[in-house]
Short mmCIF file of N, CA and C in Angstrom, two decimals:
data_model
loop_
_atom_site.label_atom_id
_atom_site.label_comp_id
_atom_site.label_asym_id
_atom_site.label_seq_id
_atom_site.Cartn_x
_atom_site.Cartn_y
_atom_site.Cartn_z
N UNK A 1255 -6.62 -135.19 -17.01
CA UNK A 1255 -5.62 -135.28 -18.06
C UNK A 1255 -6.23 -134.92 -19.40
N UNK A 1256 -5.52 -134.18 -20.32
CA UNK A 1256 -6.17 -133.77 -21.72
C UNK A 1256 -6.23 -134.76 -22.63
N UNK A 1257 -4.87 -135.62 -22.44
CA UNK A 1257 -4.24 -136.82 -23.67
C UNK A 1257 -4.44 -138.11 -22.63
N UNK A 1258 -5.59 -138.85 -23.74
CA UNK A 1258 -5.45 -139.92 -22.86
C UNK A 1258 -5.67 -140.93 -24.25
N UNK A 1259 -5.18 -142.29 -23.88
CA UNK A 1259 -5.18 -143.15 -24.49
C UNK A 1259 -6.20 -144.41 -24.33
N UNK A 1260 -6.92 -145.34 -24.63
CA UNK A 1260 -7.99 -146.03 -24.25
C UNK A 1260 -7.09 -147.66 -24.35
N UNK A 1261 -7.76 -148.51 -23.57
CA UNK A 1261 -7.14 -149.86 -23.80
C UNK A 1261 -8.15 -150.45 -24.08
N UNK A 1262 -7.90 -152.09 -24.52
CA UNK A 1262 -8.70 -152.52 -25.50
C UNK A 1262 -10.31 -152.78 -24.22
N UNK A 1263 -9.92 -152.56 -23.06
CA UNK A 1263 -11.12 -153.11 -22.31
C UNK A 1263 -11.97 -151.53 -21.93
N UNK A 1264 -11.27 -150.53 -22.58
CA UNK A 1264 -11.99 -149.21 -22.71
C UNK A 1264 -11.71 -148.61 -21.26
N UNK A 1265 -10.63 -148.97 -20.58
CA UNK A 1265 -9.88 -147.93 -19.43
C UNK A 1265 -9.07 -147.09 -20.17
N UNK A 1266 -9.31 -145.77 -19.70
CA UNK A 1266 -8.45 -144.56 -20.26
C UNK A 1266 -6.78 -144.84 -19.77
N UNK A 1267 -5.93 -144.69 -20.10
CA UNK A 1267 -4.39 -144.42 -19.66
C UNK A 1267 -4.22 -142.73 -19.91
N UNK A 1268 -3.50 -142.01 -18.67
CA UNK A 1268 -2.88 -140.58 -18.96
C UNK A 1268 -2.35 -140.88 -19.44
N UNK A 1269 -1.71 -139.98 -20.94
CA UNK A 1269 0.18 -140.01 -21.67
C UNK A 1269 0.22 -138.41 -20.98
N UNK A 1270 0.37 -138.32 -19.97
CA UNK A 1270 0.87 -137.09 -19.52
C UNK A 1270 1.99 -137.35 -18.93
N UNK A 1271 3.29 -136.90 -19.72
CA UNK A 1271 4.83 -137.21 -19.64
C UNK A 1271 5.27 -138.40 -20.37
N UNK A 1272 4.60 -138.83 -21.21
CA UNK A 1272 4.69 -140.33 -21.87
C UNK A 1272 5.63 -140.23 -23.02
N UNK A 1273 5.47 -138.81 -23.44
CA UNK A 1273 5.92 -138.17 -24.75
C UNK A 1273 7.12 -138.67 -24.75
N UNK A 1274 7.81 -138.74 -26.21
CA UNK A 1274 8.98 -139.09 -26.28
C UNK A 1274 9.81 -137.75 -26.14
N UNK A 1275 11.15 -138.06 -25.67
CA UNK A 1275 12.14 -136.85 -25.27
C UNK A 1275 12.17 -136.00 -26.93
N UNK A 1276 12.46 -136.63 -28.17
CA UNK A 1276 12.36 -135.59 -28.68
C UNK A 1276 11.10 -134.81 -29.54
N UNK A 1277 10.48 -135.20 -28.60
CA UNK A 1277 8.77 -134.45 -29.03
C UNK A 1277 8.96 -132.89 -28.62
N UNK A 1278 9.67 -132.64 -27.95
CA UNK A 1278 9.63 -131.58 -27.30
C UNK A 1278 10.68 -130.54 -28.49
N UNK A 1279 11.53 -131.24 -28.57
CA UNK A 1279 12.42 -130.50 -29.43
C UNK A 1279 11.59 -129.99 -31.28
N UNK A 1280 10.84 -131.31 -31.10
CA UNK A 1280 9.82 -130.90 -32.79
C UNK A 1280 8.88 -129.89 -32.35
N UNK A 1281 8.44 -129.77 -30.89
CA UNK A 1281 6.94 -128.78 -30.85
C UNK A 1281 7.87 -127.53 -31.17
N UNK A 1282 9.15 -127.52 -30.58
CA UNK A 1282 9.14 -126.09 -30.42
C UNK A 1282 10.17 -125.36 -31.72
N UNK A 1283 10.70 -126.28 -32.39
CA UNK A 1283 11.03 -126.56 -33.93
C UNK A 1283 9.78 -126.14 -35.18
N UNK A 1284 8.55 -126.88 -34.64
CA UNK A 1284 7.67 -126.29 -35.29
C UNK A 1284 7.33 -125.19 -34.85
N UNK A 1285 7.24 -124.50 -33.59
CA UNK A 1285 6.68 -123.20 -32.97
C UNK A 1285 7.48 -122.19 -33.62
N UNK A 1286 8.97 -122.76 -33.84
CA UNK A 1286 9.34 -121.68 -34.69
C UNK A 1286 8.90 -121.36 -36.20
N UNK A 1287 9.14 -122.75 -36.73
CA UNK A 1287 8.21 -122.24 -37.95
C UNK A 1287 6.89 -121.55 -38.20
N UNK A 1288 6.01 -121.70 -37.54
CA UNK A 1288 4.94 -120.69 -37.55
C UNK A 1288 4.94 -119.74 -36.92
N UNK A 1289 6.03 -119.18 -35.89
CA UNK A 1289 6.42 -117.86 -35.98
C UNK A 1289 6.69 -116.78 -37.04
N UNK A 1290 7.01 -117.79 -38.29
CA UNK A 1290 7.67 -116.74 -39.10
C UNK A 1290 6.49 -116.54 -39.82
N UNK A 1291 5.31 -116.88 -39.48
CA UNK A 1291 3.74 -116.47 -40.64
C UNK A 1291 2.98 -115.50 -39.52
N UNK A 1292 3.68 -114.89 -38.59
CA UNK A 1292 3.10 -114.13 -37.44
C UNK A 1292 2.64 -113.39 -38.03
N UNK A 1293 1.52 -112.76 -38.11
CA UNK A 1293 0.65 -111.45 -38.64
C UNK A 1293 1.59 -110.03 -38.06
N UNK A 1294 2.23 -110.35 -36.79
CA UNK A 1294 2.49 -108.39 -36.54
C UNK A 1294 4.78 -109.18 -36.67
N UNK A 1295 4.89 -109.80 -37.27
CA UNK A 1295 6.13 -110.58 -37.27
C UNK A 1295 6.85 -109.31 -37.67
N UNK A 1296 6.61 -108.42 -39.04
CA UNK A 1296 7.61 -106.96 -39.33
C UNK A 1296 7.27 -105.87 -38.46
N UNK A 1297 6.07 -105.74 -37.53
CA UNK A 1297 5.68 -104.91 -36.45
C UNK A 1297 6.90 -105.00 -35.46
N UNK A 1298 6.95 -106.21 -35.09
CA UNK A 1298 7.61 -106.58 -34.47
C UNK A 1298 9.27 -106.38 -34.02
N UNK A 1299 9.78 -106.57 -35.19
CA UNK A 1299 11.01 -106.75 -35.22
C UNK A 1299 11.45 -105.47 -36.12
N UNK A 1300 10.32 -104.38 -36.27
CA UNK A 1300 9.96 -102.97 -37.12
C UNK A 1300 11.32 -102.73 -38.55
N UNK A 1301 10.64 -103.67 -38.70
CA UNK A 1301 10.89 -104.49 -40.43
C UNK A 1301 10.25 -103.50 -41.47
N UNK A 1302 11.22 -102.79 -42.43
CA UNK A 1302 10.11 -102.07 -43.76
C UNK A 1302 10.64 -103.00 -45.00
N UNK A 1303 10.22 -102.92 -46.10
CA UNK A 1303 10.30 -103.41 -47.69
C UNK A 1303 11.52 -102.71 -47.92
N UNK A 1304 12.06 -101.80 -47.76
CA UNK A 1304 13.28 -101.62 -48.09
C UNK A 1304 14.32 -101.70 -47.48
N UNK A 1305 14.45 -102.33 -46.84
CA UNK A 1305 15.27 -102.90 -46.06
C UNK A 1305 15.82 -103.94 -46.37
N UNK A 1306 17.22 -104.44 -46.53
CA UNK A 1306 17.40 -106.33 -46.24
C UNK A 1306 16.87 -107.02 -45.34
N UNK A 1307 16.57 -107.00 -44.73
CA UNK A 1307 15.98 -107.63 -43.46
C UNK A 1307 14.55 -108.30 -43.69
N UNK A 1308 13.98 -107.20 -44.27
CA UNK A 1308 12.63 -107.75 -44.84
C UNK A 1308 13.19 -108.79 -45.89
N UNK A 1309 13.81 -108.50 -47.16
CA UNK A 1309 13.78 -109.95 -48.21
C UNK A 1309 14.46 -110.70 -47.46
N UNK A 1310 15.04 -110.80 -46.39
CA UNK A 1310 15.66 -112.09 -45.67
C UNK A 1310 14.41 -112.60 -45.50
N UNK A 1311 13.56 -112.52 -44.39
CA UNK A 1311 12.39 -112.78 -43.94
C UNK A 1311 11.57 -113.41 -45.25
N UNK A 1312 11.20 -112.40 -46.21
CA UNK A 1312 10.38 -112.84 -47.34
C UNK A 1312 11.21 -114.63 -47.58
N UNK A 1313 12.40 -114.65 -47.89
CA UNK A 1313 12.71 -115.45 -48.32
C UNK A 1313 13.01 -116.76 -47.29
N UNK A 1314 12.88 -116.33 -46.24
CA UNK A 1314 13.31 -117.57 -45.05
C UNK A 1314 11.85 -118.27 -45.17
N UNK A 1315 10.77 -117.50 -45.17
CA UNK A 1315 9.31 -117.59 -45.09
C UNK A 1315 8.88 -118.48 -46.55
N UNK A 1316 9.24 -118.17 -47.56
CA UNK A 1316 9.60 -118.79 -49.03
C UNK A 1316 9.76 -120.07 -48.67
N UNK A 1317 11.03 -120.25 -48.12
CA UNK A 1317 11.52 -121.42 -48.46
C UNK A 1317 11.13 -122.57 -47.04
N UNK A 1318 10.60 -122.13 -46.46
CA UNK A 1318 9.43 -122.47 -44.99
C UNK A 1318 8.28 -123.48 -45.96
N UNK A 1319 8.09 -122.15 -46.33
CA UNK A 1319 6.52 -122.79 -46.43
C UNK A 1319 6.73 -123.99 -48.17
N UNK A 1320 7.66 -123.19 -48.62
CA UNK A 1320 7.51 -124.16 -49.73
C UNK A 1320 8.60 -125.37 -50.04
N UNK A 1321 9.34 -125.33 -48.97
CA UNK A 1321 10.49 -126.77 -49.19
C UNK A 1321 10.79 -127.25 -47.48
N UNK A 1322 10.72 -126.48 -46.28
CA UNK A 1322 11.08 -127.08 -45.34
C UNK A 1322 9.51 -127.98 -44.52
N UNK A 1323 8.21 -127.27 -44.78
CA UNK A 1323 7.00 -127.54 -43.83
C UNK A 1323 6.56 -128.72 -44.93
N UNK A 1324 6.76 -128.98 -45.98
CA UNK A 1324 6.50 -129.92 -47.04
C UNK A 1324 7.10 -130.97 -46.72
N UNK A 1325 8.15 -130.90 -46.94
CA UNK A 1325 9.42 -131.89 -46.81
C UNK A 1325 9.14 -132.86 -45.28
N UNK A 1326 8.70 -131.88 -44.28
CA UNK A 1326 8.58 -132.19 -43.16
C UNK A 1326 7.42 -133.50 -42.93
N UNK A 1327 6.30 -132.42 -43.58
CA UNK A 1327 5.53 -133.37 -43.48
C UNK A 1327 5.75 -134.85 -43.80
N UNK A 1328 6.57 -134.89 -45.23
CA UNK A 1328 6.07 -135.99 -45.89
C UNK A 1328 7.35 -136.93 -45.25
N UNK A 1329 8.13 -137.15 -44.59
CA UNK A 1329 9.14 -137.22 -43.70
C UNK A 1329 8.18 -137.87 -42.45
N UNK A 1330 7.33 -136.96 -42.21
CA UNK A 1330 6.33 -138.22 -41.16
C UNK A 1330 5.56 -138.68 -41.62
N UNK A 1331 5.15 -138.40 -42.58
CA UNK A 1331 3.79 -139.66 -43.03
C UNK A 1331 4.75 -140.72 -43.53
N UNK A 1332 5.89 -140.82 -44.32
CA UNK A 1332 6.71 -142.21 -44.67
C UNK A 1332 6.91 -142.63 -43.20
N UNK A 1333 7.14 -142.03 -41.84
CA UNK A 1333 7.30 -142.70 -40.51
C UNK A 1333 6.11 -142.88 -39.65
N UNK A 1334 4.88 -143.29 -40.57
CA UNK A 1334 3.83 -143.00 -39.97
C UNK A 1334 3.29 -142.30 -38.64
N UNK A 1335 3.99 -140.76 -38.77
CA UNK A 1335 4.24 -139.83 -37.97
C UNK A 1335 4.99 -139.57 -36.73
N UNK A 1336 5.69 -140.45 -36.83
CA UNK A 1336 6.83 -140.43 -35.79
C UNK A 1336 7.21 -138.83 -35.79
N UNK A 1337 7.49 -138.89 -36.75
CA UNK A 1337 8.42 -137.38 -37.04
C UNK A 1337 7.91 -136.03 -37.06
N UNK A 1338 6.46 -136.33 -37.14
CA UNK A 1338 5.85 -135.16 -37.20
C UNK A 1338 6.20 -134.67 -35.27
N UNK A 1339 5.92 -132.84 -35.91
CA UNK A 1339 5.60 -132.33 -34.83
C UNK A 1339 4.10 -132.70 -34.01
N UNK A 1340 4.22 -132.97 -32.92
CA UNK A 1340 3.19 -133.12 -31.74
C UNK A 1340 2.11 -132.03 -32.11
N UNK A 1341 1.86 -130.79 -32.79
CA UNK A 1341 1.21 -130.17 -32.91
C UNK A 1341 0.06 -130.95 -34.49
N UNK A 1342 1.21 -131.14 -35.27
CA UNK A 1342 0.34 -131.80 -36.43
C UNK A 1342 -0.39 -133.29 -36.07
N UNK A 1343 0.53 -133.96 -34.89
CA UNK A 1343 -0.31 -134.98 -34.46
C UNK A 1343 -1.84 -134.66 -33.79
N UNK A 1344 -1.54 -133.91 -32.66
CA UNK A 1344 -2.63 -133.52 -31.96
C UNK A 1344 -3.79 -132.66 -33.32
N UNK A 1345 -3.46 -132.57 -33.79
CA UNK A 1345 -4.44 -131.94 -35.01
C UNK A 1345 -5.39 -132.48 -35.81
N UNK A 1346 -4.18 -133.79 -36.27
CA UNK A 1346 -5.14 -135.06 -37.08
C UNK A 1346 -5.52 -135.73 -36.59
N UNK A 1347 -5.22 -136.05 -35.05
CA UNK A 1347 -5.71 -137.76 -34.45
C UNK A 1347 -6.90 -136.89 -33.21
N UNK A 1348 -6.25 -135.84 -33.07
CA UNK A 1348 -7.15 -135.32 -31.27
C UNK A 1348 -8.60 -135.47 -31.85
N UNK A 1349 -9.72 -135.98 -31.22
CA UNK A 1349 -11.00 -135.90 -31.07
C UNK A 1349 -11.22 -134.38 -30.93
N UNK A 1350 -12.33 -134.03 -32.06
CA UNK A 1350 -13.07 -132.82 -32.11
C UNK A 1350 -14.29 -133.06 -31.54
N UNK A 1351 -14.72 -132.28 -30.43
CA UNK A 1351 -16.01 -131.79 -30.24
C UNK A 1351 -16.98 -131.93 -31.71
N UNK A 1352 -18.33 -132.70 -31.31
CA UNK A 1352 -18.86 -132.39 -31.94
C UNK A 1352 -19.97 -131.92 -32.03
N UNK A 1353 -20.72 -131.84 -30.55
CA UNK A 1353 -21.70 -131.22 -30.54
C UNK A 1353 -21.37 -130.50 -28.71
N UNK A 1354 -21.84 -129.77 -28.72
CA UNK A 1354 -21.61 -128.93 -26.91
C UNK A 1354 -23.00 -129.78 -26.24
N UNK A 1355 -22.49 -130.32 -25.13
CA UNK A 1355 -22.87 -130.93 -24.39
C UNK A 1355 -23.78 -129.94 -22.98
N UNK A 1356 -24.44 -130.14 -22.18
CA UNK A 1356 -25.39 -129.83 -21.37
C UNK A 1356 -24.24 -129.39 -20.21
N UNK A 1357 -23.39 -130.19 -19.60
CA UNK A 1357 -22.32 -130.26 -19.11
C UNK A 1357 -21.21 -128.94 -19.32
N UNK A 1358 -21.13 -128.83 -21.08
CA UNK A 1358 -20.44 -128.15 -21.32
C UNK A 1358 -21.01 -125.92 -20.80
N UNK A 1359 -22.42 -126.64 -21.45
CA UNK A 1359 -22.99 -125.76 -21.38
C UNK A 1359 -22.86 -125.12 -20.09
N UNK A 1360 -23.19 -125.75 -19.07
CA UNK A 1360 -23.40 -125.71 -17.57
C UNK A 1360 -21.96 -125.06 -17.34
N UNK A 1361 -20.98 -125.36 -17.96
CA UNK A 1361 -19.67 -124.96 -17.35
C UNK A 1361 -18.90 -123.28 -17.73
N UNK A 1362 -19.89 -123.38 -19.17
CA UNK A 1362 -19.54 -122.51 -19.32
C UNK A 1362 -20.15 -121.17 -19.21
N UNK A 1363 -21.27 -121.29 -18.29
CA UNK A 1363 -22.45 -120.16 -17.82
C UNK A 1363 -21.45 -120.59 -16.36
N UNK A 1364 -20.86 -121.16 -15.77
CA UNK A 1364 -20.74 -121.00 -14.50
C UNK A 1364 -19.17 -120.48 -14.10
N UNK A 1365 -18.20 -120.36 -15.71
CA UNK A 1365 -17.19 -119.45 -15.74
C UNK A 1365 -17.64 -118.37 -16.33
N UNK A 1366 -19.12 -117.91 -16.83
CA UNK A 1366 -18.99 -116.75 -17.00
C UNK A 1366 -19.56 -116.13 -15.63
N UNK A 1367 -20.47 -116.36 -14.65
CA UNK A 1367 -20.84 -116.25 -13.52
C UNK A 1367 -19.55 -115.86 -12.43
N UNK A 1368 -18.53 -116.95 -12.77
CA UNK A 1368 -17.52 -116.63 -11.71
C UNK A 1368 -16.90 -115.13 -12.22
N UNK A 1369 -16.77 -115.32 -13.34
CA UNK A 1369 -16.27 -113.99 -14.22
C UNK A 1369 -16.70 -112.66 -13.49
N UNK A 1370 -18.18 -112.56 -13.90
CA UNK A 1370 -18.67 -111.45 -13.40
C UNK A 1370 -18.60 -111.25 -11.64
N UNK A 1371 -18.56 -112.19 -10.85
CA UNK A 1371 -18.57 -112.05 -9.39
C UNK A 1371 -16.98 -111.23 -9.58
N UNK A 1372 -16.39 -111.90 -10.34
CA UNK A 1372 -14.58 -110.93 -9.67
C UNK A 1372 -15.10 -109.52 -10.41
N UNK A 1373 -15.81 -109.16 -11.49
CA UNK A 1373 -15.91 -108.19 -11.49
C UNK A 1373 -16.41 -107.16 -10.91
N UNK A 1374 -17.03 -107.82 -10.33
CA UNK A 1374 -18.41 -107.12 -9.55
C UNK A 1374 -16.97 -106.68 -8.05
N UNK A 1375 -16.57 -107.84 -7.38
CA UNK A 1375 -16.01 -107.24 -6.49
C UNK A 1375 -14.92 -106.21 -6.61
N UNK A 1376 -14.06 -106.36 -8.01
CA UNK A 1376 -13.47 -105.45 -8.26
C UNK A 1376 -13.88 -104.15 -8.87
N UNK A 1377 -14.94 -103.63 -8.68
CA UNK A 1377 -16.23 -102.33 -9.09
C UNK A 1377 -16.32 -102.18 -7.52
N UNK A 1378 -16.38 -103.19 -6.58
CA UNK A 1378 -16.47 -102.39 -5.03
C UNK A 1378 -15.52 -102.00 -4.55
N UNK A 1379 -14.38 -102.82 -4.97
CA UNK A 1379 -12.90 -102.28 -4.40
C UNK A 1379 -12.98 -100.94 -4.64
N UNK A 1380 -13.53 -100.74 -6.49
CA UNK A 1380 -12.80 -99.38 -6.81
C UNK A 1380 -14.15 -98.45 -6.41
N UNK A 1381 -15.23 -98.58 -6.11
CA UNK A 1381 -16.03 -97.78 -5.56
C UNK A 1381 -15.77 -97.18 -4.02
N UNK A 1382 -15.00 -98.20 -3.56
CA UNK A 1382 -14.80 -97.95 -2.35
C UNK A 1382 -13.61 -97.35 -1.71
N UNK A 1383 -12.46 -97.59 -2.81
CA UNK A 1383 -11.73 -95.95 -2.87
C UNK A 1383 -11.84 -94.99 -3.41
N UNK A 1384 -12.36 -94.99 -4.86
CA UNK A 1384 -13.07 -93.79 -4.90
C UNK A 1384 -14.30 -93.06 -3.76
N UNK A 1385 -15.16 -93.67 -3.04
CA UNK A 1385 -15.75 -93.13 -1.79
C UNK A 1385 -15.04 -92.50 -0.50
N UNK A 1386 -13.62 -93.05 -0.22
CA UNK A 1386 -12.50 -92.79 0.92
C UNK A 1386 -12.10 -91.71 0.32
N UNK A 1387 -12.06 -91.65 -0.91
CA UNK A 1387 -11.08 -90.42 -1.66
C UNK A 1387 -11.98 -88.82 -1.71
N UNK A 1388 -13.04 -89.27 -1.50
CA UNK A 1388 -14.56 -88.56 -1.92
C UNK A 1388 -14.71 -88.17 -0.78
N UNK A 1389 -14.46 -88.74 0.63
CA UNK A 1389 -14.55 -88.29 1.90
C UNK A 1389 -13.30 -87.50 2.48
N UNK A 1390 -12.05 -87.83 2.22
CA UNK A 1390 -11.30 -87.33 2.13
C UNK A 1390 -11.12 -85.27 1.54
N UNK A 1391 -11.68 -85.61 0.27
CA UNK A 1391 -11.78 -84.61 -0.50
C UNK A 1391 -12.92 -83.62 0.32
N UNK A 1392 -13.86 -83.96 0.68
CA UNK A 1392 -14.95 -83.42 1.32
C UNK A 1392 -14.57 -82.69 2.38
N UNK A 1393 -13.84 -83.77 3.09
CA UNK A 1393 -13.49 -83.08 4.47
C UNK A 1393 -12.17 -82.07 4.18
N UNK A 1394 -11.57 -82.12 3.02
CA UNK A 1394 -10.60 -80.60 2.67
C UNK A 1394 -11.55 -79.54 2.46
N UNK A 1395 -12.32 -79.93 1.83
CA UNK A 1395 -12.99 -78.60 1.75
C UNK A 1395 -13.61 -77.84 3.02
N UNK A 1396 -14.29 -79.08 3.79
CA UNK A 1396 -15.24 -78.16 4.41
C UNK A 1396 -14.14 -77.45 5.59
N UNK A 1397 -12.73 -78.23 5.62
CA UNK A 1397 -12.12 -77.52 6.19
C UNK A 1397 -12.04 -76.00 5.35
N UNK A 1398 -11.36 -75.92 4.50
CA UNK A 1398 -11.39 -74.55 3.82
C UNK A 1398 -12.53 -73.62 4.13
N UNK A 1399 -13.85 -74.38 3.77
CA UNK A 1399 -14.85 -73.24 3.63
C UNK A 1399 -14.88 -72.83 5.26
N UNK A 1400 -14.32 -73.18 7.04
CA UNK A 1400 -14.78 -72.90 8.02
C UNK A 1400 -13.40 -71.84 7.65
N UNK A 1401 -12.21 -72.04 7.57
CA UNK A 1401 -11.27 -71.30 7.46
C UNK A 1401 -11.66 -69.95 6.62
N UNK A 1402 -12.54 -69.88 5.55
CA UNK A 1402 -12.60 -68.94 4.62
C UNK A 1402 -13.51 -68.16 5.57
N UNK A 1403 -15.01 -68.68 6.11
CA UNK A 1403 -16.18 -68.13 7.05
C UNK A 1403 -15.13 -67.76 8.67
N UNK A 1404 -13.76 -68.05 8.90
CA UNK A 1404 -13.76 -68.17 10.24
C UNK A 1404 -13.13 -66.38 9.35
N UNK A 1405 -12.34 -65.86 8.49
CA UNK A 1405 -11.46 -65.08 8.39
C UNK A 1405 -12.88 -64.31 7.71
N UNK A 1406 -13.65 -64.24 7.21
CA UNK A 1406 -14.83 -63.24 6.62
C UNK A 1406 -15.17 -62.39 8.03
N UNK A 1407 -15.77 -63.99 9.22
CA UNK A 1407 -16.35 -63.26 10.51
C UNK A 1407 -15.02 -62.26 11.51
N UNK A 1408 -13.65 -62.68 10.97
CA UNK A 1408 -13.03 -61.54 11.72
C UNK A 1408 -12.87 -60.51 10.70
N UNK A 1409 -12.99 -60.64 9.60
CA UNK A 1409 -12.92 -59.34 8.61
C UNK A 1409 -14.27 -58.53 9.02
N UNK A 1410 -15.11 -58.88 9.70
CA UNK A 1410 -16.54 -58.33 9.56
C UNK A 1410 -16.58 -58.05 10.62
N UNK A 1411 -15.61 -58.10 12.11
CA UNK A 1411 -15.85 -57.80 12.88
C UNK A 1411 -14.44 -56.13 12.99
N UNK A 1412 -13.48 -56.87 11.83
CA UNK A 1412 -13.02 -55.81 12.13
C UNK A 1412 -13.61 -54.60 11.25
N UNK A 1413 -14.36 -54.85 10.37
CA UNK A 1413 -15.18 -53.85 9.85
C UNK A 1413 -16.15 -53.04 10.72
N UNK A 1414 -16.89 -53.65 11.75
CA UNK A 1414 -17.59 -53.29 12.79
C UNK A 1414 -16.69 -52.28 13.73
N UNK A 1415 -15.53 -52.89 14.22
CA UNK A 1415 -14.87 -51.80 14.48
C UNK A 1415 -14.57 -50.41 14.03
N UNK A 1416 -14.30 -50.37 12.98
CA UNK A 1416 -13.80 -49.24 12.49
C UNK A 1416 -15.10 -48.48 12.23
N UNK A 1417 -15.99 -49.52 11.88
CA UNK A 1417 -17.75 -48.09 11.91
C UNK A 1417 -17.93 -48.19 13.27
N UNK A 1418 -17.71 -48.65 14.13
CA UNK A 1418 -17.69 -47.75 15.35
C UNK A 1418 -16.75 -46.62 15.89
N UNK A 1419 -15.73 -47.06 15.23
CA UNK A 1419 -14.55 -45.98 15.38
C UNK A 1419 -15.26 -44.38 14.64
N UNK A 1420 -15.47 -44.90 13.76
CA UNK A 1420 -15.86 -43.83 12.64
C UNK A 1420 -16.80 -42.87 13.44
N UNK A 1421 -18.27 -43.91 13.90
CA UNK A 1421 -19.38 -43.14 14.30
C UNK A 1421 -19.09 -42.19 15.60
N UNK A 1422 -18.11 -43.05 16.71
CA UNK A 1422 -17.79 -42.33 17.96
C UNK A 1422 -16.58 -40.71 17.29
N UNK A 1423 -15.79 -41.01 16.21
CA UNK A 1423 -15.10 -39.94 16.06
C UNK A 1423 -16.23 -38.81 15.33
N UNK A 1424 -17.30 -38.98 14.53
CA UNK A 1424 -18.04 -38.32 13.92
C UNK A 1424 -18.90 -38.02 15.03
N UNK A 1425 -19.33 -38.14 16.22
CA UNK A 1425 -20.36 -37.61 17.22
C UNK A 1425 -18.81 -37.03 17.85
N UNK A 1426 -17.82 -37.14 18.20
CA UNK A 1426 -17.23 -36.06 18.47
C UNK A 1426 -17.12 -34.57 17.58
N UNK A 1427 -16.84 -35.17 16.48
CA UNK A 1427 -16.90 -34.20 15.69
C UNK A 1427 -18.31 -33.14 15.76
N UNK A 1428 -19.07 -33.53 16.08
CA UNK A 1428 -20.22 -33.20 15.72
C UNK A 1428 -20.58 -32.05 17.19
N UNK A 1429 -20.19 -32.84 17.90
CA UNK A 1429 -20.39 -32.34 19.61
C UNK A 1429 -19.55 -31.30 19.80
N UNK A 1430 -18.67 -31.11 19.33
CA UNK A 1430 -17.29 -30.21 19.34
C UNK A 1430 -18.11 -29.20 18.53
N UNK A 1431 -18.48 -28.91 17.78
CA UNK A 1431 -19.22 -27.57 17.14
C UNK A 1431 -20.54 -26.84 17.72
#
C-alpha cells in the first residue's frame, strides 16, 4: 500500500479506499486546474494570439491562478484541509525520501537489469528476423544467379552450334572449289 496511516502502538493501517467519496471529485477538479498551465496546452488545442480563443484561455488561466487556486486554498486551511484537493494534501503531509537507501539502491540496479534483459531479447527477436529475411533474400538470389548461368550455358551452347554450323558449311565451301 502507498498511503498508510500509523496507530498509536506503531501498526501501519492501509487508507487504500478509505478516501472520502468526494476526494475524488476535488483530485480531478484540481487536475483540471493544472491542466490549464499545460506547457503544449495552445499546441494542443492549436491556439494562436490572435485568435479569441487564446484571450479566453489567457484569461480563464488569470483568474485560476489568481482568484480560484487562492481562494481554494485558503478554504482548506480554515477546514484544516478537509477541502483541499488530495493532491495538495499528499504534497504537504506525504513523507519525503530523504536519503536513498541500500534497498532502494538494490532495486533500482535490478529494474534497470530487468530493463536491459527485455532489451536484449527484443535485439534477438529483431536479429532473428532480420536473419530469416537475410536467408530468404539469399536464397532469391542464388535462385536467379542458377537461372541467369542455366540460360548463359544454353546461350553458349547455342553459340557452339552455330560455329559448328558455320565451320561444317565453310569446309564445304572450301571442298567444293
Amino acid at each position: 500500500p502507498t498511503n498508510v496511516q500509523e496507530t498509536p502502538n506503531g501498526e501501519p493501517i492501509p487508507l487504500e479506499g478509505l478516501e472520502e467519496k468526494g476526494s475524488g471529485k476535488f483530485r480531478a477538479g484540481w487536475q483540471s486546474l493544472m491542466n490549464l498551465f499545460d506547457r503544449n496546452l495552445y499546441e494542443t488545442y492549436d491556439v494562436q494570439p490572435s485568435s479569441i480563443e487564446f484571450w479566453c484561455y489567457v484569461l480563464v488561466r488569470f483568474g485560476a491562478f489568481f482568484f480560484v487556486i487562492p481562494l481554494w486554498l485558503l478554504v482548506g486551511l480554515c477546514t484544516a484541509g478537509w477541502l483541499w484537493p488530495p493532491q495538495v494534501r499528499e504534497w504537504m503531509f506525504q513523507q519525503k525520501k530523504a536519503a536513498i537507501s541500500r534497498a532502494d539502491m538494490a532495486q533500482e540496479v535490478t529494474n534497470q537489469i530487468n530493463q536491459l534483459k527485455t532489451e536484449i531479447m527484443k535485439l534477438r527477436i529483431e536479429m532473428k528476423g532480420e536473419m530469416k529475411s537475410d536467408r530468404k533474400e539469399f536464397a532469391g538470389l542464388k535462385t536467379e544467379v542458377e537461372a541467369i548461368q542455366a540460360e548463359v550455358m544454353a546461350d553458349l551452347l547455342q553459340v557452339k552450334e552455330i560455329m559448328v554450323t558455320l565451320l561444317d558449311m565453310s569446309r564445304d565451301n572450301l571442298g567444293t572449289r
